[in-house]
Coordinates of C-alpha atoms in Angstrom, one line a residue:
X1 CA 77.1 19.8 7.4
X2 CA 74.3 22.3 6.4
X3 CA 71.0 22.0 7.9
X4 CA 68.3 20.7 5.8
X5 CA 65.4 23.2 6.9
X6 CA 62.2 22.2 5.8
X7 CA 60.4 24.4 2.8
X8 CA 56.0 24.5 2.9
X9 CA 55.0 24.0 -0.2
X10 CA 51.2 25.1 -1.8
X11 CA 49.0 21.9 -1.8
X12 CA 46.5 21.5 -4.2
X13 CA 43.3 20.6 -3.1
X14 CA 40.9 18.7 -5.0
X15 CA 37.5 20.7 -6.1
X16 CA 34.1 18.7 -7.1
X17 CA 31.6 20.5 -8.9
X18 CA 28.7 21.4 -6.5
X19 CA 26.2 19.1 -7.1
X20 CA 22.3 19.3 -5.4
X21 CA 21.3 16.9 -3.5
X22 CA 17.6 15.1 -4.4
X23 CA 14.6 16.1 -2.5
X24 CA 12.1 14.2 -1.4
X25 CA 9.2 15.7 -0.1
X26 CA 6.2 13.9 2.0
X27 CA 3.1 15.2 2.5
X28 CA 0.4 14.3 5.7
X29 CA -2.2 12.5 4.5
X30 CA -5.4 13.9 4.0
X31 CA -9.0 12.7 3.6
X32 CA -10.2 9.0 4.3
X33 CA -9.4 7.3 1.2
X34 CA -5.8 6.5 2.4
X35 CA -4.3 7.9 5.8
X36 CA -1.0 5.5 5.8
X37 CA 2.0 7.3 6.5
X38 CA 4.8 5.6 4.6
X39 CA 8.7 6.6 6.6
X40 CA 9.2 5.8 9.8
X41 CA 12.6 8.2 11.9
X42 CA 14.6 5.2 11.1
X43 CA 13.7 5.0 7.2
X44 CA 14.4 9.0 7.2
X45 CA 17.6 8.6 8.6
X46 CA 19.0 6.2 6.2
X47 CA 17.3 7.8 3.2
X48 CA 19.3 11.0 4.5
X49 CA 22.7 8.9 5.0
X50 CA 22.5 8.3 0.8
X51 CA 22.2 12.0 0.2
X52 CA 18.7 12.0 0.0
X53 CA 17.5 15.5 1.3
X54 CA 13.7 14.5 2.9
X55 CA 11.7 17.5 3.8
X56 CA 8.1 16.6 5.7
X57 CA 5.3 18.4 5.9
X58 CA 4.7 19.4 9.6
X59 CA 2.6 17.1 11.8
X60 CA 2.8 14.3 8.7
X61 CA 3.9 11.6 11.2
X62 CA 1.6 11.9 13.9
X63 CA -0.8 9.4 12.6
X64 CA 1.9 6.5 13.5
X65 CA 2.7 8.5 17.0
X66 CA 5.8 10.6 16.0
X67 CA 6.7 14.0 16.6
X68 CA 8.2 16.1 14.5
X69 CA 11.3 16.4 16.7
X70 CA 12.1 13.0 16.3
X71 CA 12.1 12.9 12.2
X72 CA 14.4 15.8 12.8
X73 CA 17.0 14.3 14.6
X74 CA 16.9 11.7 11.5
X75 CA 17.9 14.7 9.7
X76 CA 14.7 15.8 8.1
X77 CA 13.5 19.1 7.6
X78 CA 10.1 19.8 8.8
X79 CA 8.6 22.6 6.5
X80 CA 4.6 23.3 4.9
X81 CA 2.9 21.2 2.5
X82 CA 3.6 23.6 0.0
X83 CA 7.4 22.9 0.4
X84 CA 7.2 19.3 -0.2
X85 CA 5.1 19.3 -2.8
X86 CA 7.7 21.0 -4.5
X87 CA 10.6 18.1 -4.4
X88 CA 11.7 16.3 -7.2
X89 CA 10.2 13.3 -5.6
X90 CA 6.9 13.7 -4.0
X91 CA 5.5 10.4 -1.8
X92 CA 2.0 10.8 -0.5
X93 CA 0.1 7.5 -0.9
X94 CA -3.2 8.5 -1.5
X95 CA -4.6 9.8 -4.8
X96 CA -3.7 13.7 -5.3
X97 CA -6.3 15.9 -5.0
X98 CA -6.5 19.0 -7.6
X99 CA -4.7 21.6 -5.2
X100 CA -2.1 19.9 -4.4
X101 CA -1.8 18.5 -8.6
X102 CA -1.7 22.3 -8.8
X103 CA 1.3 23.0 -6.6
X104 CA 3.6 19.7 -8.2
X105 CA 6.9 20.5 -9.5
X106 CA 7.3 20.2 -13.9
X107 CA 8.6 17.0 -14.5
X108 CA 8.9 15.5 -10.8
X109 CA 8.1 12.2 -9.9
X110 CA 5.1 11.3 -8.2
X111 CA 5.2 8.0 -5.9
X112 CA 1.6 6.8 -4.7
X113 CA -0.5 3.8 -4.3
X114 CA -2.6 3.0 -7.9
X115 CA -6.1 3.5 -6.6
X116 CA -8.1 3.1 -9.9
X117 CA -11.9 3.6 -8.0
X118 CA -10.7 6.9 -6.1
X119 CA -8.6 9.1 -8.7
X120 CA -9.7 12.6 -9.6
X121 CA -9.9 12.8 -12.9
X122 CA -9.3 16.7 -12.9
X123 CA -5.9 15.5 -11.0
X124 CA -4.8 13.4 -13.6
X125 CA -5.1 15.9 -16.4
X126 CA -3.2 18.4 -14.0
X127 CA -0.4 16.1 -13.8
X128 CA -0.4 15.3 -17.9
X129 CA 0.0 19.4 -18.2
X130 CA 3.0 19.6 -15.8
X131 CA 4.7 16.3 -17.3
X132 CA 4.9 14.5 -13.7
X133 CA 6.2 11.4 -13.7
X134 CA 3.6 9.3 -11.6
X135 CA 4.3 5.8 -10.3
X136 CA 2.1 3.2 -8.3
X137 CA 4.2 1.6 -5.8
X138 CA 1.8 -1.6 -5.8
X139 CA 2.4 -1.7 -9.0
X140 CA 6.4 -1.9 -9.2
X141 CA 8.1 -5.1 -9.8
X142 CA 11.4 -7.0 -9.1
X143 CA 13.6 -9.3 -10.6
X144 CA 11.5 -11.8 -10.4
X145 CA 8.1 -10.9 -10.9
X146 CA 7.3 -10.0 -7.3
X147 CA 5.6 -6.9 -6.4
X148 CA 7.2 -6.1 -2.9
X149 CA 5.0 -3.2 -2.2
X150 CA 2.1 -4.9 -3.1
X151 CA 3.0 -8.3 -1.1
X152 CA 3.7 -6.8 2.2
X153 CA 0.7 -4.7 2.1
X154 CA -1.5 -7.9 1.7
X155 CA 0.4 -10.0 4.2
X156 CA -0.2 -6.7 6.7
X157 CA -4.3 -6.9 5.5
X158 CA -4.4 -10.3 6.3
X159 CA -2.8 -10.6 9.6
X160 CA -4.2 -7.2 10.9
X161 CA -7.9 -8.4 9.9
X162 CA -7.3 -11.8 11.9
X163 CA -5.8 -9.4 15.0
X164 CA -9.0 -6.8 14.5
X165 CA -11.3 -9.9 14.2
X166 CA -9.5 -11.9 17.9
X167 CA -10.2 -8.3 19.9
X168 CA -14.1 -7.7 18.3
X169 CA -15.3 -11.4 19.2
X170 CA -13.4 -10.9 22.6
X171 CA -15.5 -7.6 23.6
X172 CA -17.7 -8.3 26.1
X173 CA -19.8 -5.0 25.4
X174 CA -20.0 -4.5 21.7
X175 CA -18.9 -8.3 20.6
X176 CA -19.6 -11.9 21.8
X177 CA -17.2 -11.8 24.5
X178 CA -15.1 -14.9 23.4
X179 CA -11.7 -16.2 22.2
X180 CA -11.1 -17.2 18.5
X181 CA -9.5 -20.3 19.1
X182 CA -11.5 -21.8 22.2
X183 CA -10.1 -23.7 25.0
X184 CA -10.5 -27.4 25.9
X185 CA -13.9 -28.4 26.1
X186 CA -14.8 -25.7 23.7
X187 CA -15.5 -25.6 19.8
X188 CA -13.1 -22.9 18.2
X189 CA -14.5 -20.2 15.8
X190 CA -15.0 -21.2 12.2
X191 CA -12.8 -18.6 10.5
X192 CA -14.0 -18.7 6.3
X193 CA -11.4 -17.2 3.7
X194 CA -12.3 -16.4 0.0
X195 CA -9.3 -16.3 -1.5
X196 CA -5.7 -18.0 -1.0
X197 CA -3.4 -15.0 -2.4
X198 CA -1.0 -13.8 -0.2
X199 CA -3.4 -11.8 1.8
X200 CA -5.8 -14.9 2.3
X201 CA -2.7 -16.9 3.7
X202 CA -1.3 -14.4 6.3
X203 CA -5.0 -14.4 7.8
X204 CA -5.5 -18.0 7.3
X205 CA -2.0 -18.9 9.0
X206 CA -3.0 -16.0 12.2
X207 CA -6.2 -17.5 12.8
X208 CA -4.8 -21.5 12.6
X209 CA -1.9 -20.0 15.0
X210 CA -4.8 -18.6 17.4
X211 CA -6.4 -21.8 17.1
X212 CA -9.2 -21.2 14.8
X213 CA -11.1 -23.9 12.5
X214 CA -10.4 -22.7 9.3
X215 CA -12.1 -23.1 5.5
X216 CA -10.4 -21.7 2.6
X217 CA -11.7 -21.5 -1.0
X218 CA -10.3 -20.0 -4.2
X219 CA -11.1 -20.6 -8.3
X220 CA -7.7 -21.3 -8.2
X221 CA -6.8 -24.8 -7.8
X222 CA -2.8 -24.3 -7.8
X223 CA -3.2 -21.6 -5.1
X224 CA -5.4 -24.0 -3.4
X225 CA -2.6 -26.4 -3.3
X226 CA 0.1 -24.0 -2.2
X227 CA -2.0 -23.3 0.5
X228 CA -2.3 -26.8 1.9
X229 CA 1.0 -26.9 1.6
X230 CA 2.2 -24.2 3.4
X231 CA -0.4 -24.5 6.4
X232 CA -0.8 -28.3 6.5
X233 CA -3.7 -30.1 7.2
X234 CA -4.6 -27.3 9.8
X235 CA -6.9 -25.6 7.0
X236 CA -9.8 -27.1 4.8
X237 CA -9.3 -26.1 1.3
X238 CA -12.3 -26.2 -1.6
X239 CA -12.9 -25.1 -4.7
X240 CA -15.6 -22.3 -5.1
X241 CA -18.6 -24.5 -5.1
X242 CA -21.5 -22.3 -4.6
X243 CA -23.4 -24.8 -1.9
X244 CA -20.1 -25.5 -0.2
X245 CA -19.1 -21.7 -0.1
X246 CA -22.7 -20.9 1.2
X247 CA -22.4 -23.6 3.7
X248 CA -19.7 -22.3 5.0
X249 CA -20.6 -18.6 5.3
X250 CA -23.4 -19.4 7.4
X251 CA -21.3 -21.1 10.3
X252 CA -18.2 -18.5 10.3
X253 CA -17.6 -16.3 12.7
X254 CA -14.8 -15.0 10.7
X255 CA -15.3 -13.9 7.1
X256 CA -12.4 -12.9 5.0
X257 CA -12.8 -11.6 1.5
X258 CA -10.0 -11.4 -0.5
X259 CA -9.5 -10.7 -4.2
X260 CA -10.0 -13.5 -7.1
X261 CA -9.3 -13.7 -11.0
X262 CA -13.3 -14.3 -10.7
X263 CA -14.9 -11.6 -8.9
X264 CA -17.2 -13.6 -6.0
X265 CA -20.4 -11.8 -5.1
X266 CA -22.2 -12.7 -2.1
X267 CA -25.5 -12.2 -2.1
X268 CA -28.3 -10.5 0.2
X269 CA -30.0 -13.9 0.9
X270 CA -26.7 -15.3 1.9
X271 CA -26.1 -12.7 4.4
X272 CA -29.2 -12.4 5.8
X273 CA -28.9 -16.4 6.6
X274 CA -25.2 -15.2 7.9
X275 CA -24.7 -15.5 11.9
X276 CA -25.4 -12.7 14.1
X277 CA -22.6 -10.8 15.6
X278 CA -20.0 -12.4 12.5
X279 CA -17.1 -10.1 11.5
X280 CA -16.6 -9.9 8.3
X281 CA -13.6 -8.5 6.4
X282 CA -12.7 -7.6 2.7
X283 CA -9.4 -7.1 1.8
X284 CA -9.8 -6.1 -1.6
X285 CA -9.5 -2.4 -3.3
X286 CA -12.9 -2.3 -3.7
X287 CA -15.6 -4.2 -1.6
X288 CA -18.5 -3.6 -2.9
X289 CA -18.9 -6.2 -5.3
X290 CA -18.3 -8.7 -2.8
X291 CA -21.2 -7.9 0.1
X292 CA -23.1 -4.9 -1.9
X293 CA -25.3 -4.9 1.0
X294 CA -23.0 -4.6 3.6
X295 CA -21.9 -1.0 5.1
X296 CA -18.0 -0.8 4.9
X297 CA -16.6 0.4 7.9
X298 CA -12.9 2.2 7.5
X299 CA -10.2 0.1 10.3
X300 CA -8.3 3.2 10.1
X301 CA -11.3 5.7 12.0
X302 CA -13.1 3.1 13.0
X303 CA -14.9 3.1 16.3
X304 CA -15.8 0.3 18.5
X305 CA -19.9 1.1 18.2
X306 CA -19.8 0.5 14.5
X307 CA -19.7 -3.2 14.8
X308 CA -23.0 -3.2 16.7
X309 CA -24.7 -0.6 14.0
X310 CA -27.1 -1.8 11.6
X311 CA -27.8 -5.6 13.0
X312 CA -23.7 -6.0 13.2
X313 CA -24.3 -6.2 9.3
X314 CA -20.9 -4.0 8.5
X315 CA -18.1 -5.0 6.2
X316 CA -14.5 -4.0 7.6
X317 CA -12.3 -2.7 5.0
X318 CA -8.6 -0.9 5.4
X319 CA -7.5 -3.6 7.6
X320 CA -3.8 -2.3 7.8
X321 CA -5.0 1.5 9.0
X322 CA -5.7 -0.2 12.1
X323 CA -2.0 -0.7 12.2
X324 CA -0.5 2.1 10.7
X325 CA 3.3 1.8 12.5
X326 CA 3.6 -1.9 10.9
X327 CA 2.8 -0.2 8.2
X328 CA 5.0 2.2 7.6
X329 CA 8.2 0.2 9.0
X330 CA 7.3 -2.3 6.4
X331 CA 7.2 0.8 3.7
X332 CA 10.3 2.4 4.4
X333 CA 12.4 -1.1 4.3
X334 CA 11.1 -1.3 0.7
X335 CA 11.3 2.2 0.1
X336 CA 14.7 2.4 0.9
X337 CA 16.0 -0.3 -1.5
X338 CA 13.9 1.5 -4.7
X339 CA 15.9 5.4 -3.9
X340 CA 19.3 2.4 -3.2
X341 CA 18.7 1.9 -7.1
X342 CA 17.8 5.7 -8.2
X343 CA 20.4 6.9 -6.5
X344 CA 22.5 4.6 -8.4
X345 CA 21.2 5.5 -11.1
X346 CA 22.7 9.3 -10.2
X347 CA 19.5 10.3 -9.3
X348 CA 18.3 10.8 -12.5
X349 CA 14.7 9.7 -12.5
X350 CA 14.2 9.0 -17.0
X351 CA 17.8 7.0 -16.6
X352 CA 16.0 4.7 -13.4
X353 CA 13.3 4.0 -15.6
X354 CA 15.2 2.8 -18.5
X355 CA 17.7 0.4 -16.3
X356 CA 14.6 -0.8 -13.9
X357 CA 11.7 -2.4 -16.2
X358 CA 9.9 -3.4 -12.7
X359 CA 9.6 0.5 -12.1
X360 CA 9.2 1.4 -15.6
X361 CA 5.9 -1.0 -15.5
X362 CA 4.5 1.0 -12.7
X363 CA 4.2 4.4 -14.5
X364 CA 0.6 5.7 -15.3
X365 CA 1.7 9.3 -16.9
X366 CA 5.1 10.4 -18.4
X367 CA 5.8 13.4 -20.3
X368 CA 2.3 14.5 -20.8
X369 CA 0.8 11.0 -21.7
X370 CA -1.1 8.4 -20.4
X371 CA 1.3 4.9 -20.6
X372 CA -0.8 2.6 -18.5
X373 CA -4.3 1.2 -20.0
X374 CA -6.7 1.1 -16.6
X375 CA -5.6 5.1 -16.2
X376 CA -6.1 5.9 -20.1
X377 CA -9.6 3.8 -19.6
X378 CA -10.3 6.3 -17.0
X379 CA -9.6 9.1 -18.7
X380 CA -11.0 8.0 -21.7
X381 CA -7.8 8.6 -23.8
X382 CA -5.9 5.8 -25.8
X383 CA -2.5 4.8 -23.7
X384 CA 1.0 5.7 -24.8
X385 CA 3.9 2.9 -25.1
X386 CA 6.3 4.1 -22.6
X387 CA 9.7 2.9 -24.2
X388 CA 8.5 5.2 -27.4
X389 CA 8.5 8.5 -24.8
X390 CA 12.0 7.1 -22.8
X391 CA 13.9 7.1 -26.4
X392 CA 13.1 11.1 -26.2
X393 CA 13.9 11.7 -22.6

């Protein structure tokens, strides 16, 4: 019987077109308009795990206590600013300044917050001559309707504001030395909150939680209602009736502005009759409409002295810098599920916009124009129907 003896045969293996991965550059923050960082290690590491090649700018993460070694055992690469503002995706939530407008890849995509009051024009026209693609994140939508970067940034304002406002009336040097909620025996703080959107309710359900009387009002009377029925009888809800609202402001200890379809704007008698020592937040983009007379003191450099300046007449604003970690965990969970859809998308960035209307509604320029009507207002040029430039993309 002759021996079979085993014959190696050539394999062929298969070959896949080399294809480049997408970068995703991210900045430090600069300035005081916005210092949020937006990726925690984790976020990095499973933005990396979908092929997503992250390179951050050196020291970016220190403002939320991380080192650089830690982002690059996530598997980032640490590099200069100039490197990451070279990506095809460039995340730096604050408005771009002009020299780093300047240094933007042709065509890449921009991610930042929409910041009407605070844009460079000079940077916006930079960005129309290099075609990037820039998108608002609090201005992106879901399925249905919701705005997840915009929600969990106002449930952060709200709660952070309430936690700020517990540890100012509790200083014993710079405060009035006591609790928010009281103890037995002992009338709680009166907590006032215009507005019952989102941000309105996470403060309104911390200070009820801390034990806080609490007075909400809105010109909304369905919010209203969802309000009542979320917190229960634990909050007093009223419509915007001027002597009610005033009423109210003068016994708080806790104001909290918030934004409503009627801009409210309280006036210099009112504050003046306002109690001494009362912390006062506003949780809006823009506070000066509500206490014009009020200096607005930044949560996110904020020093414990400031409360005390200027008869303790100060308006806190930036409640969630004061919390920049929460911030940026709550970020890069959101974050991660938008590059789950570009990604699937093959990483092209003109074929995400056409599948995902909720991103496509967040653009303010695209190839050279101006496609959302605040920015064009800005700019003073007339705005561009987006689905006309994505049927040449």
């Amino acid at each position: 019987m002759t021996s079979q003896i085993p014959t190696p045969l050539e394999k062929l293996l298969e070959v896949a077109a080399g294809k480049r991965s997408l970068t995703l550059g991210v900045p430090a923050a600069t300035g005081n308009i916005d210092r949020r960082f937006p990726l925690t290690p984790e976020g990095v590491g499973m933005l990396v795990s979908r092929g997503i090649d992250v390179r951050m700018e050196t020291g970016a993460g220190e403002t939320i206590h991380y080192p650089d070694a830690v982002y690059l055992r996530a598997g980032a690469h640490v590099v200069g600013r100039a490197e990451t503002l070279c990506c095809d995706i460039v995340l730096h939530l604050a408005p771009i300044s002009v020299a780093d407008a300047r240094r933007l890849r042709r065509g890449s995509l921009l991610l930042t917050l929409f910041h009407p009051e605070n844009q460079n024009a000079d940077a916006l026209r930079l960005l129309l001559e290099r075609h990037v693609i820039a998108v608002a994140l609090d201005l992106i939508t879901d399925g249905q309707g919701h705005t997840p970067f915009a929600d969990i940034l106002n449930e952060i304002d709200g709660r952070a504001a309430m936690a700020t406002a517990s540890s100012l009336l509790a200083d014993a040097i710079h405060g009035k030395g006591i609790l928010l909620g009281g103890v037995a025996g002992v009338v709680p703080c009166e907590v006032t909150v215009i507005g019952a959107g989102l941000a309105g309710l996470a403060a309104a359900r911390s200070a009820v939680g801390l034990g806080a009387m609490v007075r909400m009002f809105d010109t909304d009377v369905y919010r209203l209602r969802r309000a009542v029925r979320e917190l229960g009888p634990a909050i007093v809800a009223s419509a915007m009736h001027p002597r009610v609202v005033i009423a109210a402001l003068r016994t708080a200890d806790v104001v909290v502005a918030t934004p409503l379809g009627i801009p409210h704007i309280v006036t210099p008698e009112v504050v003046s009759g306002m109690k001494r020592g009362v912390v006062t937040f506003c949780l809006g983009d823009n506070p000066q409409p509500v206490f014009p007379t009020m200096r607005c003191v930044d949560l996110a450099s904020a020093r414990a002295c400031d409360s005390a300046e200027e008869g303790r007449r100060v308006c806190y604003v930036n409640a969630a810098g004061a919390v920049p970690r929460t911030v940026a965990m709550a970020l890069s969970d959101t974050l991660i599920s938008m590059f789950s859809d570009i990604m699937l998308c093959g990483g092209a960035l003109s074929n995400s916009l056409k599948l995902h209307p909720g991103l496509q509604k967040a653009v303010y320029t695209f190839m050279g124009r101006v496609v959302n009507q605040r920015m064009a207002m800005f700019l003073g040029v007339r705005p561009i129907d987006i689905n006309m430039l994505l049927q040449f993309s």
